[in-house]
């Protein structure tokens, strides 16, 4: 708890037992996104395409409950991305690179989490304009500040659509 200097590491507790209901693997990638910790892919193979989000239920100033949290399931990725990276850019969450350990295929592309009107309508969609120079796993991504555009900037919604910028 950052409020108490004498408080050390503490395990997160899920009063709703969502930690048992939502599968999360090891060797996952993670990023902070919209007030949650999003985790995607990982080992074992049963969770290779899974993604989930963790939200703390209490403020850090709540001495007794600050470490209480709840998991929620997010849609599955299109590809297993063990050793991939998650990054938020301009309010969108992207999963990049990684490897499908079942097939041995390494990826040089990205998927974008697209929120629906309801949580059930959310999905990970391919980002057709994004390609890394080579396929990578065990990498990280960092979002840089937005660069200036000539003319008007593209609509941010175009970055996750098949007919968006760069297609």
JSON list of C-alpha atoms in Angstrom, two decimals:
[
{"chain": "A", "resi": 1, "resn": "UNK", "atom": "CA", "xyz": [0.00, 0.00, 0.00]},
{"chain": "A", "resi": 2, "resn": "UNK", "atom": "CA", "xyz": [1.67, 3.25, -1.07]},
{"chain": "A", "resi": 3, "resn": "UNK", "atom": "CA", "xyz": [-0.10, 5.15, 1.74]},
{"chain": "A", "resi": 4, "resn": "UNK", "atom": "CA", "xyz": [1.63, 3.14, 4.49]},
{"chain": "A", "resi": 5, "resn": "UNK", "atom": "CA", "xyz": [5.43, 3.09, 4.62]},
{"chain": "A", "resi": 6, "resn": "UNK", "atom": "CA", "xyz": [5.45, 0.02, 6.89]},
{"chain": "A", "resi": 7, "resn": "UNK", "atom": "CA", "xyz": [3.34, -2.07, 4.49]},
{"chain": "A", "resi": 8, "resn": "UNK", "atom": "CA", "xyz": [5.23, -4.48, 2.23]},
{"chain": "A", "resi": 9, "resn": "UNK", "atom": "CA", "xyz": [4.15, -6.72, -0.61]},
{"chain": "A", "resi": 10, "resn": "UNK", "atom": "CA", "xyz": [0.74, -8.26, -0.18]},
{"chain": "A", "resi": 11, "resn": "UNK", "atom": "CA", "xyz": [-1.16, -10.78, -2.30]},
{"chain": "A", "resi": 12, "resn": "UNK", "atom": "CA", "xyz": [-4.18, -9.45, -4.11]},
{"chain": "A", "resi": 13, "resn": "UNK", "atom": "CA", "xyz": [-7.40, -10.85, -2.71]},
{"chain": "A", "resi": 14, "resn": "UNK", "atom": "CA", "xyz": [-10.46, -11.43, -4.89]},
{"chain": "A", "resi": 15, "resn": "UNK", "atom": "CA", "xyz": [-13.51, -11.51, -2.58]},
{"chain": "A", "resi": 16, "resn": "UNK", "atom": "CA", "xyz": [-15.67, -12.60, -5.55]},
{"chain": "A", "resi": 17, "resn": "UNK", "atom": "CA", "xyz": [-13.28, -15.54, -6.30]},
{"chain": "A", "resi": 18, "resn": "UNK", "atom": "CA", "xyz": [-12.85, -14.25, -9.86]},
{"chain": "A", "resi": 19, "resn": "UNK", "atom": "CA", "xyz": [-9.19, -15.27, -9.61]},
{"chain": "A", "resi": 20, "resn": "UNK", "atom": "CA", "xyz": [-10.34, -18.90, -9.86]},
{"chain": "A", "resi": 21, "resn": "UNK", "atom": "CA", "xyz": [-12.93, -18.26, -12.58]},
{"chain": "A", "resi": 22, "resn": "UNK", "atom": "CA", "xyz": [-10.83, -16.22, -15.03]},
{"chain": "A", "resi": 23, "resn": "UNK", "atom": "CA", "xyz": [-7.89, -18.04, -16.65]},
{"chain": "A", "resi": 24, "resn": "UNK", "atom": "CA", "xyz": [-4.58, -16.18, -16.67]},
{"chain": "A", "resi": 25, "resn": "UNK", "atom": "CA", "xyz": [-1.31, -17.80, -17.75]},
{"chain": "A", "resi": 26, "resn": "UNK", "atom": "CA", "xyz": [2.37, -17.30, -17.11]},
{"chain": "A", "resi": 27, "resn": "UNK", "atom": "CA", "xyz": [4.66, -15.61, -19.67]},
{"chain": "A", "resi": 28, "resn": "UNK", "atom": "CA", "xyz": [1.76, -13.24, -20.32]},
{"chain": "A", "resi": 29, "resn": "UNK", "atom": "CA", "xyz": [2.04, -9.68, -21.49]},
{"chain": "A", "resi": 30, "resn": "UNK", "atom": "CA", "xyz": [0.41, -6.90, -19.48]},
{"chain": "A", "resi": 31, "resn": "UNK", "atom": "CA", "xyz": [-0.41, -3.19, -19.63]},
{"chain": "A", "resi": 32, "resn": "UNK", "atom": "CA", "xyz": [-2.40, -0.63, -17.70]},
{"chain": "A", "resi": 33, "resn": "UNK", "atom": "CA", "xyz": [-5.52, 0.30, -19.67]},
{"chain": "A", "resi": 34, "resn": "UNK", "atom": "CA", "xyz": [-8.55, 2.37, -18.59]},
{"chain": "A", "resi": 35, "resn": "UNK", "atom": "CA", "xyz": [-7.86, 1.87, -14.89]},
{"chain": "A", "resi": 36, "resn": "UNK", "atom": "CA", "xyz": [-7.30, -1.88, -15.13]},
{"chain": "A", "resi": 37, "resn": "UNK", "atom": "CA", "xyz": [-4.34, -4.20, -15.52]},
{"chain": "A", "resi": 38, "resn": "UNK", "atom": "CA", "xyz": [-4.91, -6.15, -18.75]},
{"chain": "A", "resi": 39, "resn": "UNK", "atom": "CA", "xyz": [-3.12, -9.48, -19.14]},
{"chain": "A", "resi": 40, "resn": "UNK", "atom": "CA", "xyz": [-3.06, -11.47, -22.39]},
{"chain": "A", "resi": 41, "resn": "UNK", "atom": "CA", "xyz": [-1.81, -14.79, -23.76]},
{"chain": "A", "resi": 42, "resn": "UNK", "atom": "CA", "xyz": [0.63, -16.97, -21.86]},
{"chain": "A", "resi": 43, "resn": "UNK", "atom": "CA", "xyz": [1.24, -20.56, -20.86]},
{"chain": "A", "resi": 44, "resn": "UNK", "atom": "CA", "xyz": [-0.09, -23.26, -20.67]},
{"chain": "A", "resi": 45, "resn": "UNK", "atom": "CA", "xyz": [-1.62, -23.74, -24.12]},
{"chain": "A", "resi": 46, "resn": "UNK", "atom": "CA", "xyz": [-5.16, -23.63, -22.68]},
{"chain": "A", "resi": 47, "resn": "UNK", "atom": "CA", "xyz": [-4.76, -19.89, -22.01]},
{"chain": "A", "resi": 48, "resn": "UNK", "atom": "CA", "xyz": [-2.57, -19.00, -25.00]},
{"chain": "A", "resi": 49, "resn": "UNK", "atom": "CA", "xyz": [-5.26, -16.76, -26.52]},
{"chain": "A", "resi": 50, "resn": "UNK", "atom": "CA", "xyz": [-6.99, -15.69, -23.28]},
{"chain": "A", "resi": 51, "resn": "UNK", "atom": "CA", "xyz": [-7.11, -12.11, -22.05]},
{"chain": "A", "resi": 52, "resn": "UNK", "atom": "CA", "xyz": [-8.41, -10.67, -18.79]},
{"chain": "A", "resi": 53, "resn": "UNK", "atom": "CA", "xyz": [-8.53, -7.42, -16.82]},
{"chain": "A", "resi": 54, "resn": "UNK", "atom": "CA", "xyz": [-7.93, -6.81, -13.10]},
{"chain": "A", "resi": 55, "resn": "UNK", "atom": "CA", "xyz": [-9.47, -3.83, -11.31]},
{"chain": "A", "resi": 56, "resn": "UNK", "atom": "CA", "xyz": [-8.81, -2.82, -7.71]},
{"chain": "A", "resi": 57, "resn": "UNK", "atom": "CA", "xyz": [-12.03, -2.47, -5.73]},
{"chain": "A", "resi": 58, "resn": "UNK", "atom": "CA", "xyz": [-10.83, 0.05, -3.15]},
{"chain": "A", "resi": 59, "resn": "UNK", "atom": "CA", "xyz": [-8.71, 3.18, -3.12]},
{"chain": "A", "resi": 60, "resn": "UNK", "atom": "CA", "xyz": [-5.10, 2.94, -1.94]},
{"chain": "A", "resi": 61, "resn": "UNK", "atom": "CA", "xyz": [-6.07, 5.02, 1.10]},
{"chain": "A", "resi": 62, "resn": "UNK", "atom": "CA", "xyz": [-8.39, 2.20, 2.31]},
{"chain": "A", "resi": 63, "resn": "UNK", "atom": "CA", "xyz": [-5.92, 0.60, 4.73]},
{"chain": "A", "resi": 64, "resn": "UNK", "atom": "CA", "xyz": [-7.94, -2.60, 5.18]},
{"chain": "A", "resi": 65, "resn": "UNK", "atom": "CA", "xyz": [-9.10, -3.30, 1.61]},
{"chain": "A", "resi": 66, "resn": "UNK", "atom": "CA", "xyz": [-6.71, -1.61, -0.83]},
{"chain": "A", "resi": 67, "resn": "UNK", "atom": "CA", "xyz": [-5.46, -5.01, -2.05]},
{"chain": "A", "resi": 68, "resn": "UNK", "atom": "CA", "xyz": [-8.96, -6.34, -2.93]},
{"chain": "A", "resi": 69, "resn": "UNK", "atom": "CA", "xyz": [-9.55, -6.73, -6.65]},
{"chain": "A", "resi": 70, "resn": "UNK", "atom": "CA", "xyz": [-11.68, -8.51, -9.24]},
{"chain": "A", "resi": 71, "resn": "UNK", "atom": "CA", "xyz": [-10.84, -10.15, -12.56]},
{"chain": "A", "resi": 72, "resn": "UNK", "atom": "CA", "xyz": [-13.05, -10.06, -15.62]},
{"chain": "A", "resi": 73, "resn": "UNK", "atom": "CA", "xyz": [-12.70, -12.05, -18.79]},
{"chain": "A", "resi": 74, "resn": "UNK", "atom": "CA", "xyz": [-11.92, -10.23, -22.03]},
{"chain": "A", "resi": 75, "resn": "UNK", "atom": "CA", "xyz": [-12.33, -11.70, -25.51]},
{"chain": "A", "resi": 76, "resn": "UNK", "atom": "CA", "xyz": [-9.75, -14.16, -26.79]},
{"chain": "A", "resi": 77, "resn": "UNK", "atom": "CA", "xyz": [-6.95, -12.95, -29.05]},
{"chain": "A", "resi": 78, "resn": "UNK", "atom": "CA", "xyz": [-6.95, -14.13, -32.68]},
{"chain": "A", "resi": 79, "resn": "UNK", "atom": "CA", "xyz": [-3.44, -15.60, -32.16]},
{"chain": "A", "resi": 80, "resn": "UNK", "atom": "CA", "xyz": [-1.55, -17.00, -29.20]},
{"chain": "A", "resi": 81, "resn": "UNK", "atom": "CA", "xyz": [1.05, -14.35, -28.36]},
{"chain": "A", "resi": 82, "resn": "UNK", "atom": "CA", "xyz": [3.32, -15.87, -25.71]},
{"chain": "A", "resi": 83, "resn": "UNK", "atom": "CA", "xyz": [6.06, -13.31, -25.08]},
{"chain": "A", "resi": 84, "resn": "UNK", "atom": "CA", "xyz": [4.08, -10.64, -26.92]},
{"chain": "A", "resi": 85, "resn": "UNK", "atom": "CA", "xyz": [3.57, -7.09, -25.72]},
{"chain": "A", "resi": 86, "resn": "UNK", "atom": "CA", "xyz": [0.57, -4.95, -24.83]},
{"chain": "A", "resi": 87, "resn": "UNK", "atom": "CA", "xyz": [0.63, -1.18, -25.24]},
{"chain": "A", "resi": 88, "resn": "UNK", "atom": "CA", "xyz": [-1.92, 1.62, -25.06]},
{"chain": "A", "resi": 89, "resn": "UNK", "atom": "CA", "xyz": [-1.63, 4.18, -27.86]},
{"chain": "A", "resi": 90, "resn": "UNK", "atom": "CA", "xyz": [-4.08, 7.09, -28.19]},
{"chain": "A", "resi": 91, "resn": "UNK", "atom": "CA", "xyz": [-6.64, 5.32, -26.00]},
{"chain": "A", "resi": 92, "resn": "UNK", "atom": "CA", "xyz": [-6.48, 2.00, -27.89]},
{"chain": "A", "resi": 93, "resn": "UNK", "atom": "CA", "xyz": [-4.93, -1.23, -26.58]},
{"chain": "A", "resi": 94, "resn": "UNK", "atom": "CA", "xyz": [-2.72, -3.22, -28.95]},
{"chain": "A", "resi": 95, "resn": "UNK", "atom": "CA", "xyz": [-1.21, -6.71, -28.64]},
{"chain": "A", "resi": 96, "resn": "UNK", "atom": "CA", "xyz": [1.95, -7.13, -30.73]},
{"chain": "A", "resi": 97, "resn": "UNK", "atom": "CA", "xyz": [4.31, -9.92, -31.73]},
{"chain": "A", "resi": 98, "resn": "UNK", "atom": "CA", "xyz": [4.63, -13.08, -29.69]},
{"chain": "A", "resi": 99, "resn": "UNK", "atom": "CA", "xyz": [4.75, -16.74, -30.61]},
{"chain": "A", "resi": 100, "resn": "UNK", "atom": "CA", "xyz": [2.18, -19.51, -30.90]},
{"chain": "A", "resi": 101, "resn": "UNK", "atom": "CA", "xyz": [4.06, -22.27, -29.08]},
{"chain": "A", "resi": 102, "resn": "UNK", "atom": "CA", "xyz": [1.80, -24.99, -30.50]},
{"chain": "A", "resi": 103, "resn": "UNK", "atom": "CA", "xyz": [2.58, -24.18, -34.14]},
{"chain": "A", "resi": 104, "resn": "UNK", "atom": "CA", "xyz": [5.95, -22.48, -33.58]},
{"chain": "A", "resi": 105, "resn": "UNK", "atom": "CA", "xyz": [4.75, -19.45, -35.59]},
{"chain": "A", "resi": 106, "resn": "UNK", "atom": "CA", "xyz": [6.19, -16.06, -34.60]},
{"chain": "A", "resi": 107, "resn": "UNK", "atom": "CA", "xyz": [4.11, -12.95, -35.31]},
{"chain": "A", "resi": 108, "resn": "UNK", "atom": "CA", "xyz": [5.10, -9.52, -36.62]},
{"chain": "A", "resi": 109, "resn": "UNK", "atom": "CA", "xyz": [1.58, -8.09, -36.54]},
{"chain": "A", "resi": 110, "resn": "UNK", "atom": "CA", "xyz": [-0.82, -6.57, -34.02]},
{"chain": "A", "resi": 111, "resn": "UNK", "atom": "CA", "xyz": [-4.38, -6.86, -32.77]},
{"chain": "A", "resi": 112, "resn": "UNK", "atom": "CA", "xyz": [-6.46, -4.05, -31.27]},
{"chain": "A", "resi": 113, "resn": "UNK", "atom": "CA", "xyz": [-9.02, -4.43, -28.49]},
{"chain": "A", "resi": 114, "resn": "UNK", "atom": "CA", "xyz": [-12.25, -2.91, -29.79]},
{"chain": "A", "resi": 115, "resn": "UNK", "atom": "CA", "xyz": [-14.85, -2.18, -27.12]},
{"chain": "A", "resi": 116, "resn": "UNK", "atom": "CA", "xyz": [-18.48, -2.85, -27.96]},
{"chain": "A", "resi": 117, "resn": "UNK", "atom": "CA", "xyz": [-21.62, -1.31, -26.55]},
{"chain": "A", "resi": 118, "resn": "UNK", "atom": "CA", "xyz": [-21.66, -4.17, -24.04]},
{"chain": "A", "resi": 119, "resn": "UNK", "atom": "CA", "xyz": [-18.70, -6.23, -22.76]},
{"chain": "A", "resi": 120, "resn": "UNK", "atom": "CA", "xyz": [-19.92, -9.20, -24.80]},
{"chain": "A", "resi": 121, "resn": "UNK", "atom": "CA", "xyz": [-19.46, -7.20, -28.02]},
{"chain": "A", "resi": 122, "resn": "UNK", "atom": "CA", "xyz": [-15.76, -6.47, -27.42]},
{"chain": "A", "resi": 123, "resn": "UNK", "atom": "CA", "xyz": [-13.23, -8.21, -29.69]},
{"chain": "A", "resi": 124, "resn": "UNK", "atom": "CA", "xyz": [-9.58, -8.24, -30.71]},
{"chain": "A", "resi": 125, "resn": "UNK", "atom": "CA", "xyz": [-9.26, -7.20, -34.36]},
{"chain": "A", "resi": 126, "resn": "UNK", "atom": "CA", "xyz": [-6.26, -7.39, -36.68]},
{"chain": "A", "resi": 127, "resn": "UNK", "atom": "CA", "xyz": [-4.51, -4.09, -37.40]},
{"chain": "A", "resi": 128, "resn": "UNK", "atom": "CA", "xyz": [-3.84, -4.34, -41.15]},
{"chain": "A", "resi": 129, "resn": "UNK", "atom": "CA", "xyz": [-1.47, -1.37, -41.37]},
{"chain": "A", "resi": 130, "resn": "UNK", "atom": "CA", "xyz": [0.85, -2.60, -38.58]},
{"chain": "A", "resi": 131, "resn": "UNK", "atom": "CA", "xyz": [3.84, -4.82, -39.38]},
{"chain": "A", "resi": 132, "resn": "UNK", "atom": "CA", "xyz": [7.08, -5.06, -37.43]},
{"chain": "A", "resi": 133, "resn": "UNK", "atom": "CA", "xyz": [10.27, -5.44, -39.53]},
{"chain": "A", "resi": 134, "resn": "UNK", "atom": "CA", "xyz": [10.53, -8.97, -38.14]},
{"chain": "A", "resi": 135, "resn": "UNK", "atom": "CA", "xyz": [8.55, -11.22, -35.84]},
{"chain": "A", "resi": 136, "resn": "UNK", "atom": "CA", "xyz": [9.44, -10.77, -32.19]},
{"chain": "A", "resi": 137, "resn": "UNK", "atom": "CA", "xyz": [8.67, -12.29, -28.85]},
{"chain": "A", "resi": 138, "resn": "UNK", "atom": "CA", "xyz": [9.97, -11.33, -25.40]},
{"chain": "A", "resi": 139, "resn": "UNK", "atom": "CA", "xyz": [9.80, -7.65, -26.37]},
{"chain": "A", "resi": 140, "resn": "UNK", "atom": "CA", "xyz": [8.15, -4.55, -24.98]},
{"chain": "A", "resi": 141, "resn": "UNK", "atom": "CA", "xyz": [6.34, -1.60, -26.54]},
{"chain": "A", "resi": 142, "resn": "UNK", "atom": "CA", "xyz": [6.35, 2.01, -25.40]},
{"chain": "A", "resi": 143, "resn": "UNK", "atom": "CA", "xyz": [3.93, 4.64, -26.69]},
{"chain": "A", "resi": 144, "resn": "UNK", "atom": "CA", "xyz": [5.56, 7.89, -27.75]},
{"chain": "A", "resi": 145, "resn": "UNK", "atom": "CA", "xyz": [3.74, 11.22, -27.80]},
{"chain": "A", "resi": 146, "resn": "UNK", "atom": "CA", "xyz": [1.55, 11.91, -30.80]},
{"chain": "A", "resi": 147, "resn": "UNK", "atom": "CA", "xyz": [3.46, 13.39, -33.72]},
{"chain": "A", "resi": 148, "resn": "UNK", "atom": "CA", "xyz": [2.24, 16.42, -35.61]},
{"chain": "A", "resi": 149, "resn": "UNK", "atom": "CA", "xyz": [0.25, 15.73, -38.79]},
{"chain": "A", "resi": 150, "resn": "UNK", "atom": "CA", "xyz": [0.18, 17.63, -42.05]},
{"chain": "A", "resi": 151, "resn": "UNK", "atom": "CA", "xyz": [-3.42, 18.65, -42.48]},
{"chain": "A", "resi": 152, "resn": "UNK", "atom": "CA", "xyz": [-5.98, 17.17, -40.15]},
{"chain": "A", "resi": 153, "resn": "UNK", "atom": "CA", "xyz": [-5.10, 14.08, -38.10]},
{"chain": "A", "resi": 154, "resn": "UNK", "atom": "CA", "xyz": [-6.85, 10.80, -38.90]},
{"chain": "A", "resi": 155, "resn": "UNK", "atom": "CA", "xyz": [-9.82, 9.78, -36.78]},
{"chain": "A", "resi": 156, "resn": "UNK", "atom": "CA", "xyz": [-8.51, 7.53, -34.00]},
{"chain": "A", "resi": 157, "resn": "UNK", "atom": "CA", "xyz": [-11.32, 5.04, -34.74]},
{"chain": "A", "resi": 158, "resn": "UNK", "atom": "CA", "xyz": [-9.64, 4.39, -38.12]},
{"chain": "A", "resi": 159, "resn": "UNK", "atom": "CA", "xyz": [-6.71, 2.73, -36.37]},
{"chain": "A", "resi": 160, "resn": "UNK", "atom": "CA", "xyz": [-8.70, -0.45, -35.68]},
{"chain": "A", "resi": 161, "resn": "UNK", "atom": "CA", "xyz": [-10.81, -0.71, -38.81]},
{"chain": "A", "resi": 162, "resn": "UNK", "atom": "CA", "xyz": [-10.03, -2.74, -41.93]},
{"chain": "A", "resi": 163, "resn": "UNK", "atom": "CA", "xyz": [-10.30, 0.38, -44.11]},
{"chain": "A", "resi": 164, "resn": "UNK", "atom": "CA", "xyz": [-8.36, 2.58, -41.71]},
{"chain": "A", "resi": 165, "resn": "UNK", "atom": "CA", "xyz": [-5.18, 4.59, -42.07]},
{"chain": "A", "resi": 166, "resn": "UNK", "atom": "CA", "xyz": [-2.40, 2.90, -44.02]},
{"chain": "A", "resi": 167, "resn": "UNK", "atom": "CA", "xyz": [-4.54, 0.30, -45.76]}
]
